[in-house]
Short mmCIF file of C-alpha atoms in Angstrom, two decimals:
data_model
loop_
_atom_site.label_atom_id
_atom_site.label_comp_id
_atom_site.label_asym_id
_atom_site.label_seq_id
_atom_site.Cartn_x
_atom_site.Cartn_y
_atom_site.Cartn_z
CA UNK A 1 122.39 16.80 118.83
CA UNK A 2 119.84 18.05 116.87
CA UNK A 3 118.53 21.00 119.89
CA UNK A 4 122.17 21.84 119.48
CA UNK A 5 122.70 22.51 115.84
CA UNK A 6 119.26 24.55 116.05
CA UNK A 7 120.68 26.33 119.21
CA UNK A 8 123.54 27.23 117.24
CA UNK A 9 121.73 28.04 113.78
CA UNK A 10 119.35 30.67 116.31
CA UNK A 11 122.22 32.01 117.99
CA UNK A 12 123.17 32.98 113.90
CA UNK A 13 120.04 34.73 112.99
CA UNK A 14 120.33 35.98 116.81
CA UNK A 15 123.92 37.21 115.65
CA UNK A 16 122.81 38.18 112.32
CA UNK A 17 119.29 40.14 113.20
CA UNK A 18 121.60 42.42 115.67
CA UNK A 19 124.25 43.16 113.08
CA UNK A 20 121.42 44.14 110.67
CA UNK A 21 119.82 45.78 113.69
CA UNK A 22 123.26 47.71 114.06
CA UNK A 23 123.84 48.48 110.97
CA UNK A 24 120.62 50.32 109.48
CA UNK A 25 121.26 52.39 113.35
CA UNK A 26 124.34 53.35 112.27
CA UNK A 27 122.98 54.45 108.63
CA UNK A 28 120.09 56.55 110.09
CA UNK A 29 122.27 58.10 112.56
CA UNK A 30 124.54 58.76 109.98
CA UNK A 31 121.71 60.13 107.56
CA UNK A 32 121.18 62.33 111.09
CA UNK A 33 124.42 63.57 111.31
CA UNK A 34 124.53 64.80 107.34
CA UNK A 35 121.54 65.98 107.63
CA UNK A 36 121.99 67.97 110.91
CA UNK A 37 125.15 69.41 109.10
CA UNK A 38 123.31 70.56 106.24
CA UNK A 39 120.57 72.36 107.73
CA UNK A 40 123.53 74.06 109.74
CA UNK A 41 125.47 75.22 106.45
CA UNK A 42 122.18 76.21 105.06
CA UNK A 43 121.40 78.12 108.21
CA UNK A 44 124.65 79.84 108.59
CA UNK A 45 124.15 80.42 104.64
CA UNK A 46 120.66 82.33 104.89
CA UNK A 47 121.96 84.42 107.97
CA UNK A 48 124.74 85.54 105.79
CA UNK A 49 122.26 86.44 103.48
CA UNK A 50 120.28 88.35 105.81
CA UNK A 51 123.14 90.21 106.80
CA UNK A 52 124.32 91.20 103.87
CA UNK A 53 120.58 92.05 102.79
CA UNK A 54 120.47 94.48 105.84
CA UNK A 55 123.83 96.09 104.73
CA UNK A 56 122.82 96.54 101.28
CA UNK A 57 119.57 98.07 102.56
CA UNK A 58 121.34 100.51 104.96
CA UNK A 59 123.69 101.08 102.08
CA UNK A 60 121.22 102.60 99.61
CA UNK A 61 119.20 104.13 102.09
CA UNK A 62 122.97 106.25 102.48
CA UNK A 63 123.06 106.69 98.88
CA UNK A 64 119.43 108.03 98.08
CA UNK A 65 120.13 110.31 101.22
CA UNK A 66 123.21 111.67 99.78
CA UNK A 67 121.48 112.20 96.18
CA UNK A 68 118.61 114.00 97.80
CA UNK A 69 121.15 115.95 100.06
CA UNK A 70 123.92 116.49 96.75
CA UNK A 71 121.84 116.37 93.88
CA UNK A 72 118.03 117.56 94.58
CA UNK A 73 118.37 120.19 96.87
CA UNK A 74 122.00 121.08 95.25
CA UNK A 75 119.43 121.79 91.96
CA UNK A 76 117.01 123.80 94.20
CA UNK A 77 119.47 125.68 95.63
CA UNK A 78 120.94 127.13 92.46
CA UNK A 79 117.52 127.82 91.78
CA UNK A 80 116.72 129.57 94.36
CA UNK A 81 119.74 131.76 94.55
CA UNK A 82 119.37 132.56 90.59
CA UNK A 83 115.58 133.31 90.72
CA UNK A 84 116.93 135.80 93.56
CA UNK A 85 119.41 137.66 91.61
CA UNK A 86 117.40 137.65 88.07
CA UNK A 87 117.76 134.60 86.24
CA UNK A 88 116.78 133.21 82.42
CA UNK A 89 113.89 131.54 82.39
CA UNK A 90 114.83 128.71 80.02
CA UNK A 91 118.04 127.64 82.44
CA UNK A 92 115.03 128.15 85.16
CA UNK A 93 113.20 124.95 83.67
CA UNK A 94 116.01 123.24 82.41
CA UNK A 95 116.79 123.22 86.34
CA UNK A 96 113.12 122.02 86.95
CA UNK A 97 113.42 120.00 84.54
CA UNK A 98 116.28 118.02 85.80
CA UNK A 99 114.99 118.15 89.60
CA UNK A 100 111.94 116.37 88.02
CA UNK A 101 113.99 113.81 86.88
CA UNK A 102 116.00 113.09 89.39
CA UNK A 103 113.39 112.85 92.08
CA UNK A 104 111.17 110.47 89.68
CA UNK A 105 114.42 108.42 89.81
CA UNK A 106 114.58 108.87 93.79
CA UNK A 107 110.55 107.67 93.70
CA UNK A 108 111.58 104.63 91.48
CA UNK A 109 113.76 103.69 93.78
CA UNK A 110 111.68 103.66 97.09
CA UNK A 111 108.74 102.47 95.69
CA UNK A 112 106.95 100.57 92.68
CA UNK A 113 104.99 102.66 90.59
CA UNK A 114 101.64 101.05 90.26
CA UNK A 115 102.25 97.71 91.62
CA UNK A 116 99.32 95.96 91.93
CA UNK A 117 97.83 96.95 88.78
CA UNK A 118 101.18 96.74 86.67
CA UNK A 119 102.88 93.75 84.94
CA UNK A 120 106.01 92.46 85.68
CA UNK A 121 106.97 93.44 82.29
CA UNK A 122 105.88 96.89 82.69
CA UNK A 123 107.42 97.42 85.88
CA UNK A 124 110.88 96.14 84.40
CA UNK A 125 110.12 98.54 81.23
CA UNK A 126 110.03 101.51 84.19
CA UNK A 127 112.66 100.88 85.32
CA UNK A 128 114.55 100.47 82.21
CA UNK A 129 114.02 103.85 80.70
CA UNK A 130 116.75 106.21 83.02
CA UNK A 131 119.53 103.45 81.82
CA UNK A 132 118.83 103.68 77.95
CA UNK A 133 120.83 107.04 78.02
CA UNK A 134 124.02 105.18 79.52
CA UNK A 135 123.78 101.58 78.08
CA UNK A 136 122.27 100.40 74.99
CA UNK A 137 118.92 97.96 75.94
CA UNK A 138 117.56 95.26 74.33
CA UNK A 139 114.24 94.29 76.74
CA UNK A 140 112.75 90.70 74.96
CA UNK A 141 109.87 89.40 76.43
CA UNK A 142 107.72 86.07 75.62
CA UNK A 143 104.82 85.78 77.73
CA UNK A 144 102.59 83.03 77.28
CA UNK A 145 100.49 83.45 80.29
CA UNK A 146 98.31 85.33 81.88
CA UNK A 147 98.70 83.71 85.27
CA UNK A 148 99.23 86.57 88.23
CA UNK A 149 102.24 87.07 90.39
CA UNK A 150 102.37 88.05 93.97
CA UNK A 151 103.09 91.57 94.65
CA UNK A 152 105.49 90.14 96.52
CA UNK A 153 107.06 87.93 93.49
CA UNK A 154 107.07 91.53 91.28
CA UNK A 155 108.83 93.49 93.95
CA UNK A 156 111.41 90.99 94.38
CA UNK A 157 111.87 90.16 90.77
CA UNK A 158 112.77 94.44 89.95
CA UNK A 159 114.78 95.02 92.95
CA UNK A 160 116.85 92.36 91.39
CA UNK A 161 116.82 94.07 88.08
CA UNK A 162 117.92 97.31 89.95
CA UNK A 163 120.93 95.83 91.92
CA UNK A 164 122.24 94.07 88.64
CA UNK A 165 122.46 96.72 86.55
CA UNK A 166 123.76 99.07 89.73
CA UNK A 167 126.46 95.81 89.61
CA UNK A 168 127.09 96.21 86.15
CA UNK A 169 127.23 99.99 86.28
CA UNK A 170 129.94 99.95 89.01
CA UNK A 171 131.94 96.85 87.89
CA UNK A 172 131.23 95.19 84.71
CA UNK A 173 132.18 98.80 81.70
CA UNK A 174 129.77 97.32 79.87
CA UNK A 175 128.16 99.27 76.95
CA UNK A 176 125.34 96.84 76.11
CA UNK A 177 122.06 94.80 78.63
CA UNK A 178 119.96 92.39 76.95
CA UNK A 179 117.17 90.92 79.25
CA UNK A 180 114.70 88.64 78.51
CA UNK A 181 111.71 87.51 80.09
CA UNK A 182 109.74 84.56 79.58
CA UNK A 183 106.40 83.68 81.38
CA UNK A 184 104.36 80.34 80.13
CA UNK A 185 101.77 78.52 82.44
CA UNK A 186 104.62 76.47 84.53
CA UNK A 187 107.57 78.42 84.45
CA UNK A 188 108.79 82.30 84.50
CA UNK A 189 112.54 82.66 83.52
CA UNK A 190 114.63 85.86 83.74
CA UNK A 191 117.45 86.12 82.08
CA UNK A 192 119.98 89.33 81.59
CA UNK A 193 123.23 89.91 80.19
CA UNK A 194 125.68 92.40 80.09
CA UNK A 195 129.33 92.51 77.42
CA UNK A 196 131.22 93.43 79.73
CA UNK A 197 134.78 93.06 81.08
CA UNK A 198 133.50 89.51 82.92
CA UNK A 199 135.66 87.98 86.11
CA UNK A 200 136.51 84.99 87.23
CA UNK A 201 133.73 83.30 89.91
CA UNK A 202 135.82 80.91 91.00
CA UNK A 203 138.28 83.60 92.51
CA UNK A 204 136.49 86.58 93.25
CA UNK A 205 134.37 86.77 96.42
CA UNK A 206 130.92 87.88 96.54
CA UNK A 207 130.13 91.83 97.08
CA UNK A 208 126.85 92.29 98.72
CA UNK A 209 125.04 93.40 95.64
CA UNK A 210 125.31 89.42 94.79
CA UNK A 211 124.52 88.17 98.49
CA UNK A 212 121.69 90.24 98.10
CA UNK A 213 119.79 89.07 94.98
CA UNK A 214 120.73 85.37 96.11
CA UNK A 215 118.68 86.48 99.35
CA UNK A 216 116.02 87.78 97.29
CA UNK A 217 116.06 84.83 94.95
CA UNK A 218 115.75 82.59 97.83
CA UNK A 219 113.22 84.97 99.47
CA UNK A 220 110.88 83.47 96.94
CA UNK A 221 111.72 80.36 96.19
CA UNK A 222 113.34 81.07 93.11
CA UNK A 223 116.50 79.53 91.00
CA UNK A 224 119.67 81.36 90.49
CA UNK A 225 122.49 80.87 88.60
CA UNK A 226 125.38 83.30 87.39
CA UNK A 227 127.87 82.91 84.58
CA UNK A 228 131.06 84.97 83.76
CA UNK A 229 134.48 84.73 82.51
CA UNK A 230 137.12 87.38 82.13
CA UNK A 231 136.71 88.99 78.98
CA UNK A 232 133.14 86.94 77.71
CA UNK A 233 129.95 89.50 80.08
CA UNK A 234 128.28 88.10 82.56
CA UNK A 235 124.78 85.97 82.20
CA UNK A 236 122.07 85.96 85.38
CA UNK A 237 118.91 83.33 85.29
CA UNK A 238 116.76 83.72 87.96
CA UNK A 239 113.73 80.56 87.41
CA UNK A 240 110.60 80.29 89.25
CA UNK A 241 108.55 77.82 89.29
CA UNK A 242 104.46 77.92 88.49
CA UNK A 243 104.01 76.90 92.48
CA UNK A 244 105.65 79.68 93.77
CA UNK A 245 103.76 82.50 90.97
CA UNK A 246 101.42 84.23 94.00
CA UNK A 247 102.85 83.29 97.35
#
């Protein structure tokens, strides 16, 4: 009698044990399955990305072609033809003048001024200075460290600069940017804004521009996060953390 009820009371915790056993199988290969699925979204996500990075890429390679090809050599061609048939000399370096600027523009564009010896701050203030003729600026910084960032980090950081305000020039008819920049020891936070018209975000799919700098963003680890509304600007943050300052 007794050897029975133990048989029994082991064939319990026999029963038991397995259902447990079971169970926490099922919840890990459940925890497999989410997981699997999530690295699959996020994959699909970042190849997006990439794509859309390669358009944009291909897409101002186009446009800095077609400046050079319409606006440069459009300049120099005038110039040409008028120092041919007699021309004024001040119109002759107002047209230097402006081929000057517009290929420092064309320089900006392709390449950094100064990189590794500039600060993030400075290299934002470069790039500033063409766009305080067509939008009124405010450029607030806060730096409370002197810890250096990547080349990589910099580079990233103004290209997304660029593309905003190339996203506010061709959507937002905004007459005012205020960006601010803070840098402590732990944290570096960019933040711009622009008063203009503003959209909805929950209905208006993403134009490359904004696949772009959330390629960029994730490029180096950073945080982004966009808010609009029709009628109320839109607001960018991009956060990175102290951990990701020089990778």
């Amino acid at each position: 009698m007794i050897a029975k009820g133990i048989g029994i009371i082991l064939l319990f915790v026999f029963i038991l044990v397995l259902a447990l056993v079971l169970l926490i199988r099922e919840n890990f290969q459940r925890i497999a399955r989410v997981k699997l699925e999530e690295d699959k979204v996020r994959l699909e996500h970042k190849q997006k990305l990439l794509e859309a990075n390669v358009q944009v890429q291909e897409q101002e390679r186009t446009r800095i072609a077609a400046d050079i090809h319409d606006i440069l050599i459009g300049k120099l061609t005038v110039l040409k033809i008028k120092n041919e048939i007699g021309y004024e000399e001040l119109e002759s370096n107002k047209l230097i003048k402006e081929c000057i600027t517009v290929a420092r523009q064309l320089s900006h564009d392709l390449s950094l001024p100064m990189l590794k010896y500039a600060s993030l701050e400075e290299l934002i203030s470069e790039i500033l200075v063409p766009w305080k003729s067509v939008f009124s600026i405010q450029f607030r910084t806060d730096i409370r460290s002197d810890a250096a960032l990547s080349d990589t980090v910099k580079i990233q950081l103004t290209r997304i600069i660029q593309e905003l305000i190339t996203n506010i020039v061709k959507h937002a008819e905004a007459t005012e940017i205020v960006i601010h920049l803070r840098h402590t020891e732990k944290i570096l936070l960019l933040h711009l804004y622009d008063n203009g018209i503003g959209f909805d975000t929950n209905g208006k799919a993403k134009g490359l521009g904004i696949k772009n700098i959330e390629f960029r963003t994730d490029y180096i680890n950073a945080h982004y996060k966009m808010r609009s509304a029709p009628g109320k600007g839109t607001s960018y943050l991009i956060v990175l953390k102290e951990s990701e300052f020089e990778k």
